[in-house]
Amino acid sequence: HFSRWKKQATMMKSILVATAIAGCSAFAPAQTGKATTALNAFESELGVQPPLGFFDPLGLLDEAGQKRFDRLRYVVLKHGRIS
């Protein structure tokens, strides 16, 4: 019976280690890429601050030009949504 208990203990330790590794990987930082050239086009605009630079978390301006940027900026100012 001792060898059976030893095998079960080894199996349980293996399961605990595997669970710990899986749990730790859930809290690992996500890999992020560099900003695209579309975002870099607005780096000189008013409100761009380090360390984030141009902040567009929803990607509203990924394919936008200066005209779309100006329209969105106007709407934000009009409705008073300035942080």
mmCIF file of N, CA and C in Angstrom:
data_model
loop_
_atom_site.group_PDB
_atom_site.id
_atom_site.type_symbol
_atom_site.label_atom_id
_atom_site.label_comp_id
_atom_site.label_asym_id
_atom_site.label_seq_id
_atom_site.Cartn_x
_atom_site.Cartn_y
_atom_site.Cartn_z
ATOM 1 N N HIS A 1 0.805 -1.203 0.000
ATOM 2 C CA HIS A 1 0.000 0.000 0.000
ATOM 3 C C HIS A 1 0.849 1.268 0.000
ATOM 4 N N PHE A 2 2.061 1.174 0.537
ATOM 5 C CA PHE A 2 2.924 2.348 0.591
ATOM 6 C C PHE A 2 3.288 2.840 -0.810
ATOM 7 N N SER A 3 3.564 1.913 -1.745
ATOM 8 C CA SER A 3 3.947 2.339 -3.082
ATOM 9 C C SER A 3 2.759 2.988 -3.799
ATOM 10 N N ARG A 4 1.547 2.507 -3.532
ATOM 11 C CA ARG A 4 0.354 3.115 -4.134
ATOM 12 C C ARG A 4 0.171 4.537 -3.597
ATOM 13 N N TRP A 5 0.358 4.715 -2.294
ATOM 14 C CA TRP A 5 0.243 6.030 -1.690
ATOM 15 C C TRP A 5 1.298 6.979 -2.254
ATOM 16 N N LYS A 6 2.526 6.468 -2.469
ATOM 17 C CA LYS A 6 3.616 7.281 -3.010
ATOM 18 C C LYS A 6 3.292 7.721 -4.436
ATOM 19 N N LYS A 7 2.709 6.828 -5.248
ATOM 20 C CA LYS A 7 2.319 7.182 -6.619
ATOM 21 C C LYS A 7 1.231 8.250 -6.606
ATOM 22 N N GLN A 8 0.267 8.113 -5.703
ATOM 23 C CA GLN A 8 -0.803 9.106 -5.609
ATOM 24 C C GLN A 8 -0.257 10.461 -5.159
ATOM 25 N N ALA A 9 0.673 10.444 -4.239
ATOM 26 C CA ALA A 9 1.271 11.690 -3.765
ATOM 27 C C ALA A 9 2.042 12.374 -4.890
ATOM 28 N N THR A 10 2.776 11.585 -5.671
ATOM 29 C CA THR A 10 3.517 12.140 -6.809
ATOM 30 C C THR A 10 2.552 12.726 -7.834
ATOM 31 N N MET A 11 1.450 12.029 -8.095
ATOM 32 C CA MET A 11 0.455 12.513 -9.045
ATOM 33 C C MET A 11 -0.167 13.815 -8.551
ATOM 34 N N MET A 12 -0.484 13.890 -7.285
ATOM 35 C CA MET A 12 -1.080 15.105 -6.723
ATOM 36 C C MET A 12 -0.106 16.278 -6.783
ATOM 37 N N LYS A 13 1.168 16.030 -6.526
ATOM 38 C CA LYS A 13 2.172 17.088 -6.620
ATOM 39 C C LYS A 13 2.269 17.588 -8.051
ATOM 40 N N SER A 14 2.237 16.674 -9.007
ATOM 41 C CA SER A 14 2.293 17.057 -10.421
ATOM 42 C C SER A 14 1.092 17.909 -10.807
ATOM 43 N N ILE A 15 -0.074 17.526 -10.325
ATOM 44 C CA ILE A 15 -1.290 18.291 -10.617
ATOM 45 C C ILE A 15 -1.211 19.675 -9.983
ATOM 46 N N LEU A 16 -0.715 19.768 -8.765
ATOM 47 C CA LEU A 16 -0.575 21.065 -8.100
ATOM 48 C C LEU A 16 0.409 21.975 -8.833
ATOM 49 N N VAL A 17 1.518 21.416 -9.297
ATOM 50 C CA VAL A 17 2.500 22.214 -10.041
ATOM 51 C C VAL A 17 1.889 22.694 -11.350
ATOM 52 N N ALA A 18 1.196 21.818 -12.062
ATOM 53 C CA ALA A 18 0.563 22.206 -13.327
ATOM 54 C C ALA A 18 -0.490 23.296 -13.107
ATOM 55 N N THR A 19 -1.253 23.178 -12.043
ATOM 56 C CA THR A 19 -2.266 24.183 -11.721
ATOM 57 C C THR A 19 -1.611 25.520 -11.371
ATOM 58 N N ALA A 20 -0.528 25.482 -10.628
ATOM 59 C CA ALA A 20 0.181 26.720 -10.259
ATOM 60 C C ALA A 20 0.745 27.410 -11.494
ATOM 61 N N ILE A 21 1.308 26.642 -12.409
ATOM 62 C CA ILE A 21 1.862 27.228 -13.638
ATOM 63 C C ILE A 21 0.752 27.852 -14.467
ATOM 64 N N ALA A 22 -0.373 27.158 -14.597
ATOM 65 C CA ALA A 22 -1.498 27.699 -15.366
ATOM 66 C C ALA A 22 -2.042 28.962 -14.709
ATOM 67 N N GLY A 23 -2.110 28.974 -13.392
ATOM 68 C CA GLY A 23 -2.591 30.151 -12.677
ATOM 69 C C GLY A 23 -1.671 31.342 -12.828
ATOM 70 N N CYS A 24 -0.377 31.101 -12.809
ATOM 71 C CA CYS A 24 0.588 32.194 -12.967
ATOM 72 C C CYS A 24 0.545 32.777 -14.371
ATOM 73 N N SER A 25 0.326 31.944 -15.358
ATOM 74 C CA SER A 25 0.298 32.448 -16.732
ATOM 75 C C SER A 25 -0.908 33.350 -16.968
ATOM 76 N N ALA A 26 -1.953 33.212 -16.164
ATOM 77 C CA ALA A 26 -3.124 34.081 -16.306
ATOM 78 C C ALA A 26 -2.793 35.518 -15.925
ATOM 79 N N PHE A 27 -1.782 35.712 -15.085
ATOM 80 C CA PHE A 27 -1.424 37.053 -14.637
ATOM 81 C C PHE A 27 -0.188 37.614 -15.339
ATOM 82 N N ALA A 28 0.290 36.926 -16.359
ATOM 83 C CA ALA A 28 1.440 37.415 -17.115
ATOM 84 C C ALA A 28 1.010 38.617 -17.954
ATOM 85 N N PRO A 29 1.881 39.593 -18.141
ATOM 86 C CA PRO A 29 1.504 40.762 -18.936
ATOM 87 C C PRO A 29 1.258 40.375 -20.390
ATOM 88 N N ALA A 30 0.280 41.032 -20.981
ATOM 89 C CA ALA A 30 -0.055 40.769 -22.378
ATOM 90 C C ALA A 30 1.011 41.372 -23.283
ATOM 91 N N GLN A 31 1.282 40.712 -24.377
ATOM 92 C CA GLN A 31 2.234 41.224 -25.349
ATOM 93 C C GLN A 31 1.557 42.311 -26.171
ATOM 94 N N THR A 32 2.185 43.460 -26.271
ATOM 95 C CA THR A 32 1.622 44.548 -27.060
ATOM 96 C C THR A 32 2.598 44.932 -28.150
ATOM 97 N N GLY A 33 2.064 45.388 -29.241
ATOM 98 C CA GLY A 33 2.892 45.792 -30.374
ATOM 99 C C GLY A 33 3.154 47.281 -30.354
ATOM 100 N N LYS A 34 3.939 47.713 -31.285
ATOM 101 C CA LYS A 34 4.233 49.133 -31.429
ATOM 102 C C LYS A 34 3.049 49.841 -32.072
ATOM 103 N N ALA A 35 2.973 51.146 -31.918
ATOM 104 C CA ALA A 35 1.914 51.937 -32.521
ATOM 105 C C ALA A 35 2.049 51.899 -34.043
ATOM 106 N N THR A 36 0.909 51.926 -34.715
ATOM 107 C CA THR A 36 0.926 51.898 -36.174
ATOM 108 C C THR A 36 1.257 53.276 -36.712
ATOM 109 N N THR A 37 1.501 53.362 -38.012
ATOM 110 C CA THR A 37 1.819 54.652 -38.617
ATOM 111 C C THR A 37 0.633 55.588 -38.580
ATOM 112 N N ALA A 38 -0.602 55.020 -38.590
ATOM 113 C CA ALA A 38 -1.781 55.871 -38.496
ATOM 114 C C ALA A 38 -1.799 56.609 -37.158
ATOM 115 N N LEU A 39 -1.405 55.932 -36.094
ATOM 116 C CA LEU A 39 -1.362 56.581 -34.791
ATOM 117 C C LEU A 39 -0.218 57.582 -34.716
ATOM 118 N N ASN A 40 0.878 57.280 -35.360
ATOM 119 C CA ASN A 40 2.016 58.191 -35.337
ATOM 120 C C ASN A 40 1.711 59.493 -36.067
ATOM 121 N N ALA A 41 0.712 59.494 -36.942
ATOM 122 C CA ALA A 41 0.360 60.700 -37.684
ATOM 123 C C ALA A 41 -0.175 61.782 -36.748
ATOM 124 N N PHE A 42 -0.688 61.414 -35.604
ATOM 125 C CA PHE A 42 -1.288 62.376 -34.685
ATOM 126 C C PHE A 42 -0.414 62.635 -33.458
ATOM 127 N N GLU A 43 0.829 62.245 -33.477
ATOM 128 C CA GLU A 43 1.724 62.401 -32.323
ATOM 129 C C GLU A 43 2.003 63.863 -31.981
ATOM 130 N N SER A 44 1.841 64.781 -32.930
ATOM 131 C CA SER A 44 2.154 66.186 -32.661
ATOM 132 C C SER A 44 0.913 66.993 -32.258
ATOM 133 N N GLU A 45 -0.211 66.349 -32.085
ATOM 134 C CA GLU A 45 -1.450 67.054 -31.746
ATOM 135 C C GLU A 45 -1.463 67.486 -30.288
ATOM 136 N N LEU A 46 -2.291 68.470 -29.996
ATOM 137 C CA LEU A 46 -2.477 68.974 -28.650
ATOM 138 C C LEU A 46 -3.063 67.873 -27.772
ATOM 139 N N GLY A 47 -2.502 67.662 -26.599
ATOM 140 C CA GLY A 47 -3.003 66.653 -25.679
ATOM 141 C C GLY A 47 -2.198 65.371 -25.669
ATOM 142 N N VAL A 48 -1.269 65.216 -26.581
ATOM 143 C CA VAL A 48 -0.417 64.025 -26.605
ATOM 144 C C VAL A 48 0.632 64.207 -25.515
ATOM 145 N N GLN A 49 0.644 63.270 -24.562
ATOM 146 C CA GLN A 49 1.541 63.394 -23.418
ATOM 147 C C GLN A 49 2.274 62.086 -23.164
ATOM 148 N N PRO A 50 3.524 62.184 -22.699
ATOM 149 C CA PRO A 50 4.229 60.971 -22.314
ATOM 150 C C PRO A 50 3.617 60.418 -21.032
ATOM 151 N N PRO A 51 3.673 59.192 -20.732
ATOM 152 C CA PRO A 51 4.358 58.132 -21.441
ATOM 153 C C PRO A 51 3.501 57.461 -22.509
ATOM 154 N N LEU A 52 2.213 57.781 -22.587
ATOM 155 C CA LEU A 52 1.335 57.095 -23.534
ATOM 156 C C LEU A 52 1.454 57.615 -24.953
ATOM 157 N N GLY A 53 1.742 58.885 -25.116
ATOM 158 C CA GLY A 53 1.739 59.457 -26.455
ATOM 159 C C GLY A 53 0.305 59.644 -26.916
ATOM 160 N N PHE A 54 0.031 59.333 -28.157
ATOM 161 C CA PHE A 54 -1.325 59.432 -28.687
ATOM 162 C C PHE A 54 -2.116 58.235 -28.184
ATOM 163 N N PHE A 55 -3.198 58.491 -27.429
ATOM 164 C CA PHE A 55 -3.950 57.430 -26.758
ATOM 165 C C PHE A 55 -5.284 57.226 -27.458
ATOM 166 N N ASP A 56 -5.435 56.110 -28.139
ATOM 167 C CA ASP A 56 -6.670 55.765 -28.850
ATOM 168 C C ASP A 56 -7.003 54.304 -28.556
ATOM 169 N N PRO A 57 -7.503 53.999 -27.335
ATOM 170 C CA PRO A 57 -7.694 52.602 -26.940
ATOM 171 C C PRO A 57 -8.755 51.869 -27.743
ATOM 172 N N LEU A 58 -9.729 52.573 -28.309
ATOM 173 C CA LEU A 58 -10.774 51.916 -29.087
ATOM 174 C C LEU A 58 -10.412 51.773 -30.554
ATOM 175 N N GLY A 59 -9.317 52.372 -30.971
ATOM 176 C CA GLY A 59 -8.897 52.267 -32.362
ATOM 177 C C GLY A 59 -9.785 53.047 -33.317
ATOM 178 N N LEU A 60 -10.404 54.131 -32.849
ATOM 179 C CA LEU A 60 -11.300 54.914 -33.698
ATOM 180 C C LEU A 60 -10.572 55.601 -34.843
ATOM 181 N N LEU A 61 -9.283 55.848 -34.665
ATOM 182 C CA LEU A 61 -8.541 56.586 -35.682
ATOM 183 C C LEU A 61 -7.509 55.731 -36.407
ATOM 184 N N ASP A 62 -7.670 54.409 -36.365
ATOM 185 C CA ASP A 62 -6.698 53.537 -37.027
ATOM 186 C C ASP A 62 -6.607 53.812 -38.523
ATOM 187 N N GLU A 63 -7.739 54.016 -39.162
ATOM 188 C CA GLU A 63 -7.755 54.246 -40.614
ATOM 189 C C GLU A 63 -8.206 55.661 -40.953
ATOM 190 N N ALA A 64 -8.128 56.565 -40.000
ATOM 191 C CA ALA A 64 -8.664 57.912 -40.189
ATOM 192 C C ALA A 64 -7.596 58.886 -40.648
ATOM 193 N N GLY A 65 -8.048 59.907 -41.320
ATOM 194 C CA GLY A 65 -7.163 60.986 -41.741
ATOM 195 C C GLY A 65 -7.320 62.193 -40.830
ATOM 196 N N GLN A 66 -6.696 63.293 -41.223
ATOM 197 C CA GLN A 66 -6.733 64.509 -40.413
ATOM 198 C C GLN A 66 -8.149 65.053 -40.285
ATOM 199 N N LYS A 67 -8.952 64.926 -41.339
ATOM 200 C CA LYS A 67 -10.322 65.448 -41.315
ATOM 201 C C LYS A 67 -11.165 64.719 -40.259
ATOM 202 N N ARG A 68 -11.065 63.412 -40.191
ATOM 203 C CA ARG A 68 -11.805 62.622 -39.202
ATOM 204 C C ARG A 68 -11.317 62.955 -37.791
ATOM 205 N N PHE A 69 -10.003 63.097 -37.628
ATOM 206 C CA PHE A 69 -9.441 63.462 -36.331
ATOM 207 C C PHE A 69 -9.984 64.807 -35.875
ATOM 208 N N ASP A 70 -10.002 65.787 -36.785
ATOM 209 C CA ASP A 70 -10.496 67.120 -36.438
ATOM 210 C C ASP A 70 -11.974 67.081 -36.060
ATOM 211 N N ARG A 71 -12.767 66.272 -36.770
ATOM 212 C CA ARG A 71 -14.202 66.153 -36.463
ATOM 213 C C ARG A 71 -14.410 65.559 -35.063
ATOM 214 N N LEU A 72 -13.694 64.489 -34.757
ATOM 215 C CA LEU A 72 -13.834 63.881 -33.438
ATOM 216 C C LEU A 72 -13.368 64.829 -32.330
ATOM 217 N N ARG A 73 -12.308 65.549 -32.583
ATOM 218 C CA ARG A 73 -11.827 66.524 -31.592
ATOM 219 C C ARG A 73 -12.875 67.609 -31.361
ATOM 220 N N TYR A 74 -13.513 68.089 -32.453
ATOM 221 C CA TYR A 74 -14.555 69.099 -32.342
ATOM 222 C C TYR A 74 -15.729 68.584 -31.500
ATOM 223 N N VAL A 75 -16.159 67.351 -31.745
ATOM 224 C CA VAL A 75 -17.291 66.778 -31.008
ATOM 225 C C VAL A 75 -16.952 66.624 -29.524
ATOM 226 N N VAL A 76 -15.742 66.204 -29.224
ATOM 227 C CA VAL A 76 -15.318 66.056 -27.827
ATOM 228 C C VAL A 76 -15.338 67.411 -27.125
ATOM 229 N N LEU A 77 -14.818 68.426 -27.779
ATOM 230 C CA LEU A 77 -14.801 69.757 -27.172
ATOM 231 C C LEU A 77 -16.210 70.312 -27.025
ATOM 232 N N LYS A 78 -17.064 70.093 -28.037
ATOM 233 C CA LYS A 78 -18.429 70.588 -28.005
ATOM 234 C C LYS A 78 -19.207 70.025 -26.823
ATOM 235 N N HIS A 79 -19.035 68.758 -26.561
ATOM 236 C CA HIS A 79 -19.793 68.111 -25.501
ATOM 237 C C HIS A 79 -19.064 68.099 -24.152
ATOM 238 N N GLY A 80 -17.892 68.718 -24.091
ATOM 239 C CA GLY A 80 -17.189 68.894 -22.822
ATOM 240 C C GLY A 80 -16.541 67.653 -22.257
ATOM 241 N N ARG A 81 -16.194 66.686 -23.094
ATOM 242 C CA ARG A 81 -15.564 65.462 -22.603
ATOM 243 C C ARG A 81 -14.048 65.601 -22.694
ATOM 244 N N ILE A 82 -13.493 66.377 -21.807
ATOM 245 C CA ILE A 82 -12.045 66.574 -21.777
ATOM 246 C C ILE A 82 -11.541 66.060 -20.444
ATOM 247 N N SER A 83 -10.535 65.204 -20.500
ATOM 248 C CA SER A 83 -9.999 64.684 -19.241
ATOM 249 C C SER A 83 -8.834 65.508 -18.766
#
